[in-house]
XYZ file of N, CA and C in Angstrom:
645
model
N 0.717 -1.196 -0.017
C -0.064 -0.190 -0.143
C 0.452 1.013 -0.292
N 0.301 2.466 -0.520
C 1.052 3.454 -0.509
C 0.176 5.012 -1.216
N 1.036 5.661 -1.052
C 0.877 7.076 -1.415
C -0.849 7.139 -1.107
N -0.866 7.637 0.925
C -2.465 7.600 1.264
C -3.149 9.217 1.044
N -4.291 9.261 0.451
C -4.492 10.740 0.390
C -4.461 11.549 1.334
N -5.505 11.105 2.164
C -5.388 11.918 3.859
C -6.395 10.816 4.981
N -5.994 11.585 5.711
C -6.875 11.129 7.001
C -8.352 12.166 7.699
N -8.990 11.015 7.373
C -10.953 11.973 8.041
C -10.997 11.537 9.357
N -11.618 12.153 10.147
C -12.410 11.451 11.359
C -13.884 11.569 11.025
N -14.728 10.321 11.213
C -15.790 9.657 10.274
C -16.335 9.029 11.715
N -17.532 9.439 12.122
C -18.345 8.337 13.096
C -17.327 7.737 14.171
N -16.604 8.542 14.817
C -15.793 7.996 16.245
C -14.967 7.159 15.149
N -14.348 6.969 14.245
C -13.057 6.425 13.813
C -12.043 7.440 12.639
N -10.988 7.001 13.062
C -10.300 7.822 11.627
C -10.016 7.227 10.616
N -10.236 7.623 9.378
C -10.174 6.792 7.670
C -9.263 7.246 7.219
N -8.611 6.198 6.238
C -7.175 6.820 5.529
C -7.696 5.519 4.324
N -7.274 7.005 2.959
C -7.069 5.687 2.084
C -6.020 5.772 1.202
N -5.438 4.872 0.799
C -4.528 3.930 0.272
C -4.428 3.655 -1.040
N -3.388 3.211 -2.099
C -3.370 2.617 -3.142
C -2.532 1.227 -3.011
N -3.181 0.522 -3.506
C -2.238 -0.652 -4.481
C -1.283 -0.228 -5.953
N -0.049 -0.931 -5.591
C 0.772 -0.007 -6.808
C 1.440 -0.793 -7.665
N 0.746 -2.220 -7.876
C 1.697 -3.195 -8.864
C 2.401 -3.332 -9.885
N 3.565 -3.829 -9.564
C 4.780 -3.799 -10.591
C 5.294 -4.832 -11.070
N 4.946 -5.892 -10.820
C 5.106 -7.317 -11.107
C 5.838 -7.490 -12.114
N 5.861 -7.062 -13.349
C 6.681 -7.715 -14.520
C 7.980 -6.595 -14.854
N 8.445 -5.502 -13.464
C 8.938 -4.318 -13.305
C 8.543 -3.049 -14.270
N 7.596 -2.768 -14.135
C 6.668 -1.757 -14.828
C 7.228 -0.977 -14.752
N 7.340 0.252 -15.353
C 7.428 1.444 -14.436
C 6.614 2.410 -13.549
N 5.092 2.237 -14.177
C 4.379 2.804 -13.163
C 3.436 1.223 -12.790
N 2.277 1.948 -11.920
C 1.287 0.619 -11.570
C 0.461 0.167 -12.428
N 0.270 -1.195 -12.626
C -0.546 -1.339 -13.753
C -2.234 -1.352 -14.050
N -2.327 -2.057 -14.278
C -3.860 -1.773 -14.283
C -4.446 -2.376 -13.744
N -4.032 -3.054 -12.409
C -4.366 -4.186 -11.143
C -4.666 -3.043 -9.989
N -3.745 -1.910 -10.179
C -3.909 -1.004 -9.367
C -5.463 -0.278 -8.808
N -5.657 -0.281 -7.318
C -6.773 -0.271 -7.188
C -6.747 0.885 -5.228
N -7.873 1.061 -5.035
C -7.536 1.810 -3.746
C -8.531 1.408 -2.637
N -8.090 1.550 -1.376
C -8.746 0.658 -0.487
C -9.084 2.068 0.979
N -9.329 1.392 1.507
C -9.528 2.471 2.671
C -9.156 1.571 4.543
N -8.520 2.305 5.034
C -8.013 1.522 6.691
C -8.374 1.834 7.431
N -9.367 1.496 8.721
C -9.872 2.246 10.021
C -8.996 2.263 11.133
N -9.064 3.003 12.123
C -8.144 3.239 13.298
C -8.871 4.174 14.169
N -8.888 3.755 15.789
C -9.101 4.408 16.846
C -8.065 5.174 17.308
N -7.081 5.332 16.979
C -5.725 5.837 17.215
C -4.813 6.834 16.940
N -4.797 6.275 15.629
C -3.708 6.735 14.541
C -2.732 5.932 14.790
N -2.883 4.963 15.820
C -1.784 3.889 16.010
C -1.449 2.888 14.792
N -2.957 1.902 15.632
C -3.439 1.040 15.242
C -4.663 0.608 14.090
N -3.712 0.347 12.596
C -4.755 0.373 11.884
C -5.295 -0.886 11.620
N -6.885 -0.721 10.712
C -7.374 -2.271 10.598
C -6.611 -2.707 9.183
N -7.169 -3.915 8.867
C -6.791 -4.536 7.357
C -7.302 -3.660 6.500
N -6.963 -3.424 4.907
C -7.181 -2.492 4.297
C -8.425 -3.504 3.671
N -9.960 -2.593 3.067
C -10.608 -3.092 2.960
C -10.927 -2.066 0.991
N -10.831 -3.369 0.216
C -11.225 -2.277 -0.889
C -12.202 -1.288 -1.441
N -12.422 -0.078 -1.901
C -13.357 0.469 -2.152
C -14.045 0.453 -3.113
N -15.456 -0.059 -3.285
C -16.112 -0.167 -4.787
C -16.802 0.819 -5.517
N -16.216 1.654 -5.649
C -15.966 2.690 -5.750
C -16.962 2.940 -7.383
N -17.112 2.078 -8.193
C -17.553 2.186 -8.907
C -19.359 1.346 -8.959
N -19.443 1.021 -7.504
C -20.660 0.112 -7.473
C -20.091 -1.366 -7.049
N -20.925 -1.770 -5.461
C -21.074 -2.911 -5.253
C -20.948 -4.067 -6.366
N -21.951 -3.800 -7.776
C -21.975 -4.554 -8.716
C -20.630 -4.927 -10.166
N -20.276 -3.935 -9.813
C -18.801 -3.823 -10.714
C -17.733 -4.720 -9.687
N -17.200 -6.091 -10.398
C -16.464 -6.870 -10.387
C -15.151 -6.334 -9.998
N -13.705 -6.109 -9.032
C -12.710 -5.953 -8.837
C -12.194 -5.827 -10.402
N -12.511 -6.708 -10.564
C -11.328 -7.140 -11.920
C -11.748 -5.887 -13.206
N -13.237 -5.793 -12.633
C -13.675 -4.405 -13.870
C -13.694 -3.244 -13.803
N -13.017 -2.816 -12.481
C -13.119 -1.330 -12.364
C -11.940 -0.444 -12.530
N -11.335 -0.975 -13.175
C -10.071 -0.010 -14.040
C -8.925 0.012 -13.194
N -7.960 0.889 -13.664
C -6.636 0.824 -12.700
C -7.367 2.544 -12.329
N -6.727 2.503 -11.028
C -7.432 3.592 -10.576
C -6.176 3.819 -9.069
N -5.519 5.054 -8.933
C -5.091 5.604 -7.630
C -5.087 6.721 -7.323
N -4.267 7.447 -6.421
C -4.613 8.447 -5.751
C -5.660 9.034 -5.494
N -6.033 8.431 -4.324
C -7.636 8.543 -3.692
C -7.429 9.201 -2.291
N -8.534 10.469 -2.641
C -8.585 11.212 -1.397
C -9.980 11.383 -1.170
N -10.428 11.745 0.486
C -11.454 11.552 1.112
C -11.843 12.909 1.642
N -13.509 13.014 1.324
C -13.504 14.515 1.322
C -15.323 14.165 2.000
N -15.693 15.056 3.397
C -16.574 15.557 3.391
C -17.417 16.244 2.777
N -18.926 15.887 1.989
C -19.402 17.070 1.789
C -19.807 17.999 1.930
N -20.067 19.385 2.011
C -19.615 20.730 2.606
C -20.731 21.051 2.982
N -22.530 20.312 2.540
C -23.629 20.376 3.209
C -24.127 19.167 3.526
N -23.311 17.994 3.616
C -24.237 17.093 4.583
C -22.750 16.226 4.746
N -22.664 16.566 6.294
C -21.337 15.521 6.729
C -21.423 14.282 6.856
N -22.686 13.657 6.534
C -22.956 12.513 6.511
C -22.510 11.459 5.001
N -22.261 12.215 4.089
C -21.733 12.288 3.149
C -20.652 12.139 2.575
N -19.404 10.963 2.624
C -18.424 11.179 2.087
C -18.442 10.782 0.198
N -16.939 11.583 0.099
C -17.441 11.863 -1.457
C -15.258 11.173 -1.694
N -14.876 9.956 -2.690
C -13.972 9.866 -2.777
C -13.459 10.068 -3.905
N -12.139 11.131 -4.053
C -12.080 11.060 -5.572
C -10.795 10.656 -5.934
N -10.354 9.830 -7.400
C -9.214 8.922 -7.567
C -9.142 9.469 -8.870
N -7.645 8.834 -9.660
C -7.524 9.139 -10.663
C -7.509 7.810 -11.816
N -8.719 8.484 -12.297
C -9.490 7.479 -13.251
C -10.111 8.187 -14.341
N -9.332 8.438 -16.235
C -10.256 9.322 -16.889
C -10.105 10.918 -16.157
N -8.729 11.013 -15.651
C -8.855 12.507 -15.576
C -8.833 12.485 -13.731
N -10.216 12.889 -13.219
C -10.399 12.623 -11.647
C -11.549 12.463 -11.625
N -11.826 11.308 -11.290
C -13.281 10.306 -10.481
C -13.789 10.403 -9.620
N -14.752 10.755 -9.454
C -15.642 10.895 -7.780
C -16.699 10.134 -7.449
N -16.810 9.869 -6.382
C -17.569 8.680 -6.200
C -18.279 9.492 -4.325
N -19.510 8.762 -4.139
C -19.827 9.307 -3.248
C -20.855 7.887 -2.107
N -20.737 7.607 -0.546
C -21.173 7.086 0.064
C -21.341 7.691 1.482
N -22.414 7.163 2.058
C -23.281 7.140 3.351
C -22.891 6.107 4.735
N -22.183 5.033 4.203
C -21.887 3.949 4.792
C -20.856 3.448 4.785
N -19.822 4.092 4.078
C -18.615 3.117 3.731
C -18.469 1.738 3.041
N -19.627 1.831 2.635
C -19.551 0.192 1.934
C -20.237 0.146 0.754
N -21.607 1.089 0.366
C -22.287 0.938 -1.119
C -21.547 2.278 -1.632
N -21.077 2.790 -2.742
C -20.631 3.487 -3.213
C -21.259 4.129 -4.652
N -21.502 5.046 -4.895
C -22.864 5.323 -6.029
C -21.272 6.276 -6.666
N -21.422 5.968 -7.680
C -20.476 6.547 -9.105
C -21.080 7.878 -9.876
N -20.288 9.039 -9.711
C -20.910 10.129 -10.068
C -20.514 11.177 -10.860
N -19.206 10.733 -11.467
C -18.610 11.323 -12.843
C -17.372 11.568 -12.476
N -17.142 12.160 -13.202
C -15.293 12.643 -13.451
C -15.364 13.901 -14.585
N -13.840 14.328 -13.957
C -13.663 16.056 -14.570
C -12.224 15.806 -15.393
N -12.030 16.527 -15.683
C -10.901 16.697 -16.923
C -9.454 17.425 -15.669
N -8.820 16.280 -15.159
C -7.884 16.669 -14.121
C -6.626 16.397 -14.177
N -5.678 16.466 -13.806
C -4.701 16.174 -13.252
C -4.177 14.946 -12.557
N -3.522 14.468 -11.488
C -3.140 13.005 -11.052
C -3.036 14.352 -9.234
N -2.781 13.121 -8.352
C -2.295 13.498 -7.064
C -3.729 14.147 -6.539
N -5.155 14.618 -7.212
C -6.322 15.548 -6.202
C -6.148 15.519 -4.845
N -6.635 16.731 -4.726
C -7.246 16.625 -3.283
C -7.907 18.168 -3.314
N -8.789 17.927 -1.443
C -9.610 19.217 -1.869
C -9.344 19.745 -0.620
N -10.697 21.574 -0.787
C -10.735 21.893 0.064
C -11.966 22.622 0.046
N -12.847 23.347 1.251
C -14.201 23.570 1.447
C -13.667 25.351 2.020
N -14.021 26.106 0.990
C -14.020 27.525 1.306
C -14.434 28.581 0.765
N -15.356 29.222 1.750
C -16.552 29.911 1.050
C -17.793 29.395 0.163
N -17.500 28.452 1.048
C -18.799 27.722 0.388
C -18.626 26.964 -0.919
N -17.421 26.821 -1.377
C -16.543 26.356 -2.777
C -16.022 25.243 -2.644
N -16.169 24.273 -3.741
C -14.914 23.163 -3.308
C -13.997 23.760 -4.293
N -12.352 23.824 -4.062
C -11.341 23.787 -4.625
C -10.311 22.454 -4.538
N -10.319 22.573 -5.951
C -9.680 21.090 -6.062
C -8.259 21.307 -6.442
N -7.209 20.687 -5.866
C -5.684 20.977 -6.509
C -5.222 19.749 -6.986
N -4.403 20.118 -7.981
C -4.011 18.653 -8.799
C -2.799 18.906 -9.147
N -2.585 17.836 -10.187
C -1.110 17.832 -10.751
C -1.422 17.638 -12.356
N -1.369 18.473 -12.996
C -0.821 18.406 -14.503
C 0.536 17.865 -15.175
N 0.935 17.752 -16.235
C 1.772 16.994 -16.754
C 2.947 18.025 -15.506
N 2.745 19.225 -15.398
C 3.854 19.909 -14.639
C 3.225 21.107 -14.025
N 3.427 21.150 -12.535
C 3.158 22.570 -11.806
C 1.854 21.500 -10.803
N 1.143 22.754 -10.359
C -0.114 22.400 -9.629
C -1.079 23.475 -9.945
N -2.048 22.647 -10.029
C -3.612 23.424 -11.049
C -4.468 23.515 -9.882
N -5.087 24.666 -10.206
C -6.498 24.595 -9.151
C -7.792 24.607 -9.469
N -8.855 24.500 -9.596
C -10.155 24.255 -9.708
C -10.993 24.512 -8.964
N -12.419 24.919 -9.412
C -13.337 25.790 -8.206
C -14.502 25.420 -8.972
N -15.449 25.044 -7.810
C -16.794 24.380 -8.026
C -17.491 24.720 -6.691
N -19.161 25.291 -6.661
C -19.900 25.036 -5.874
C -21.026 23.898 -5.461
N -20.762 22.652 -6.961
C -21.480 21.485 -7.006
C -21.063 20.415 -7.187
N -19.678 20.311 -7.348
C -18.922 19.079 -8.216
C -19.352 18.118 -9.276
N -20.230 19.645 -9.706
C -20.448 19.708 -11.188
C -20.016 20.284 -12.784
N -20.160 21.654 -12.019
C -19.198 22.532 -13.172
C -18.104 23.482 -12.441
N -17.308 23.116 -13.125
C -15.902 23.294 -12.996
C -15.068 24.955 -13.554
N -14.607 25.465 -12.555
C -14.068 27.019 -13.147
C -12.350 26.398 -12.826
N -11.825 26.320 -14.210
C -10.536 26.699 -14.127
C -9.588 28.149 -13.495
N -8.311 27.572 -12.678
C -8.185 28.607 -12.042
C -6.863 29.049 -12.328
N -6.338 27.567 -13.369
C -4.312 27.834 -13.984
C -4.333 27.237 -13.025
N -2.752 27.388 -13.510
C -1.469 26.649 -12.773
C -0.444 27.048 -12.693
N 0.039 27.074 -11.046
C 1.149 27.776 -11.150
C 2.778 26.544 -10.689
N 3.941 26.749 -10.834
C 5.023 26.485 -10.878
C 5.948 27.116 -9.661
N 5.025 27.682 -8.971
C 6.240 27.970 -8.032
C 7.568 28.722 -8.789
N 8.728 28.260 -7.548
C 10.299 28.626 -7.962
C 10.972 27.431 -9.025
N 9.766 26.761 -9.407
C 10.564 25.803 -10.244
C 11.728 26.384 -10.867
N 11.832 26.956 -12.091
C 12.715 27.604 -12.729
C 13.720 28.007 -11.734
N 13.905 28.070 -11.267
C 15.305 28.583 -10.238
C 15.595 27.031 -8.880
N 15.047 26.091 -9.345
C 14.965 25.032 -8.577
C 16.091 23.636 -9.057
N 16.833 23.907 -9.445
C 17.376 22.639 -9.848
C 16.958 21.140 -9.740
N 16.159 20.710 -8.350
C 16.049 19.914 -7.825
C 14.692 19.235 -8.551
N 14.186 20.255 -8.864
C 12.664 20.103 -9.440
C 12.075 20.881 -10.767
N 13.248 20.589 -12.028
C 13.242 21.200 -12.539
C 12.430 19.980 -14.151
N 13.023 19.031 -13.538
C 12.062 17.851 -14.859
C 10.868 17.667 -14.438
N 10.827 17.810 -13.492
C 8.919 17.915 -13.313
C 8.560 18.538 -11.768
N 7.426 19.550 -11.636
C 6.963 19.629 -9.991
C 5.429 19.005 -10.122
N 4.894 18.233 -9.386
C 4.119 17.751 -9.434
C 3.523 17.466 -7.591
N 2.198 16.223 -7.408
C 2.072 15.841 -6.097
C 1.652 17.394 -4.799
N 1.180 17.857 -5.741
C 0.663 18.891 -4.645
C -0.008 18.930 -3.547
N 0.060 18.588 -2.312
C -1.015 18.645 -1.350
C -1.090 19.701 -0.365
N -2.271 20.222 -0.237
C -2.531 21.321 0.776
C -2.978 21.071 1.946
N -2.635 21.492 3.008
C -3.077 21.471 4.133
C -3.165 22.627 5.002
N -5.176 22.732 5.399
C -5.584 24.211 5.773
C -4.816 24.482 7.273
N -4.137 25.310 7.320
C -3.831 25.352 8.993
C -3.567 26.568 9.742
N -4.540 27.723 8.865
C -5.013 28.942 8.926
C -5.338 28.790 10.522
N -6.141 27.827 11.561
C -6.852 28.357 13.016
C -5.337 27.688 13.826
N -4.566 26.642 13.259
C -3.071 26.172 13.994
C -3.084 27.412 14.631
N -2.840 27.144 15.949
C -1.802 27.991 16.344
C -0.516 28.223 15.977
N 0.441 29.207 15.874
C 1.936 29.395 15.315
C 2.051 28.872 13.975
N 0.947 28.469 13.404
C 1.043 28.746 11.943
C -0.046 29.775 10.998
N -0.932 29.361 11.159
C -2.347 30.334 10.300
C -2.058 30.942 8.978
N -1.699 29.593 8.013
C -1.446 29.415 6.988
C -2.123 28.004 6.054
N -2.027 27.820 4.810
C -2.209 27.159 3.899
C -0.310 26.582 3.945
N -0.061 25.033 4.043
C 0.887 24.544 3.937
C 0.429 23.747 2.783
N 1.756 23.936 1.569
C 1.401 22.938 0.505
C 2.747 22.192 0.332
N 2.933 20.532 0.153
C 3.747 19.856 0.651
C 3.779 19.218 -1.066
N 4.975 19.120 -1.595
C 5.177 18.513 -3.331
C 6.418 18.063 -3.439
N 6.425 17.345 -4.906
C 7.685 17.003 -4.828
C 8.073 17.394 -6.296
N 9.746 17.503 -6.117
C 10.235 17.317 -7.722
C 11.251 16.560 -7.954
N 11.267 16.446 -9.370
C 12.607 15.583 -9.566
C 13.206 16.746 -10.940
N 14.166 16.347 -10.977
C 15.889 16.886 -11.456
C 15.698 17.201 -12.375
N 15.231 15.644 -13.542
C 15.139 15.562 -15.027
C 13.865 14.728 -15.235
N 13.813 14.362 -16.391
C 12.366 13.867 -17.243
C 12.519 12.604 -15.863
N 11.442 13.261 -15.314
C 10.663 11.919 -14.920
C 10.285 10.398 -15.306
N 10.174 10.449 -16.244
C 10.223 8.699 -16.943
C 11.734 8.525 -16.557
N 12.898 8.796 -16.718
C 14.512 8.512 -16.424
C 14.583 8.349 -14.842
N 14.070 9.333 -14.172
C 14.447 8.980 -12.509
C 13.410 8.672 -11.243
N 12.397 8.196 -12.128
C 11.032 7.792 -11.101
C 11.233 7.193 -10.138
N 12.208 6.018 -10.249
C 12.189 5.186 -8.880
C 13.552 5.715 -8.185
N 14.484 6.397 -8.679
C 15.709 7.420 -8.033
C 15.586 8.991 -7.386
N 15.112 9.676 -7.835
C 15.176 10.777 -7.549
C 13.923 11.430 -6.961
N 13.789 12.169 -5.616
C 12.553 13.192 -6.046
C 13.010 13.584 -4.424
N 12.613 15.064 -4.766
C 12.543 15.802 -3.458
C 11.264 16.097 -2.708
N 10.946 16.619 -1.831
C 9.937 16.748 -1.239
C 10.159 18.644 -0.840
N 9.319 19.438 -1.154
C 9.166 20.587 -0.804
C 7.657 21.719 -0.295
N 8.177 22.689 0.416
C 7.339 22.951 1.079
C 6.781 24.558 1.058
N 6.017 25.021 0.858
C 5.992 26.549 0.641
C 4.557 26.788 1.259
N 4.575 28.268 1.520
C 2.994 28.535 2.463
C 2.020 30.021 1.808
N 1.165 29.449 2.107
C 0.368 30.980 1.616
C -0.726 31.024 2.188
N -1.122 32.408 2.126
C -2.519 32.931 3.210
C -3.667 32.910 2.568
N -3.615 33.070 0.917
C -4.726 32.976 -0.217
C -4.867 32.007 -0.967
N -4.074 31.091 -1.028
C -4.079 29.421 -1.698
C -3.515 29.876 -3.076
N -2.751 31.031 -3.430
C -2.350 31.709 -4.927
C -1.083 32.469 -4.827
N -0.229 32.950 -3.689
C 0.640 33.507 -3.609
C 1.465 32.539 -2.472
N 2.695 31.918 -3.072
C 3.481 31.213 -2.176
C 4.497 31.416 -2.220
N 4.875 31.169 -0.847
C 6.553 31.805 -0.602
C 6.916 30.174 -0.024
């Protein structure tokens, strides 16, 4: 298991979404059997065995679900009992559940990978990674999206990220004492990622007051 999207609190449990990324024949990237899974915890230290998320519906068999990676969990902004899962498949696909067992597929949007989301001013802000840089989109209903553009931060002056800057994850720490900002973690590679995928990766950290101006 790898690439945990995030951890959320739901009905007295901690939930963490993860992916499998099989490469049995030495494939450069996870093959068509890549799937997304859910783990639970009472204390953030001891985690349950991972359970497959049937995000296409219980009537779609595991082998027919298609390749999916990069899960991210989100509580609906208008209904706290409704949980969304975003994942990389045909752009960013999304499904929802009310019990963590029965999922309903909702649709997909044109997006890069490593999606994460925030709720700001009663709107969803989606952060994603296109071929290079960190992209932002905005929606009030998860159906219609406004593209807010792509940023590359200080990539042009960072040798460790000149090949690709990607995988941005934004954490809202505005209410955390001593921080009071958004934090973004991301990674960079010094040259073509297809060459250095297994050997070179650096983690970067930037911060912002407004999600669009970063230091």
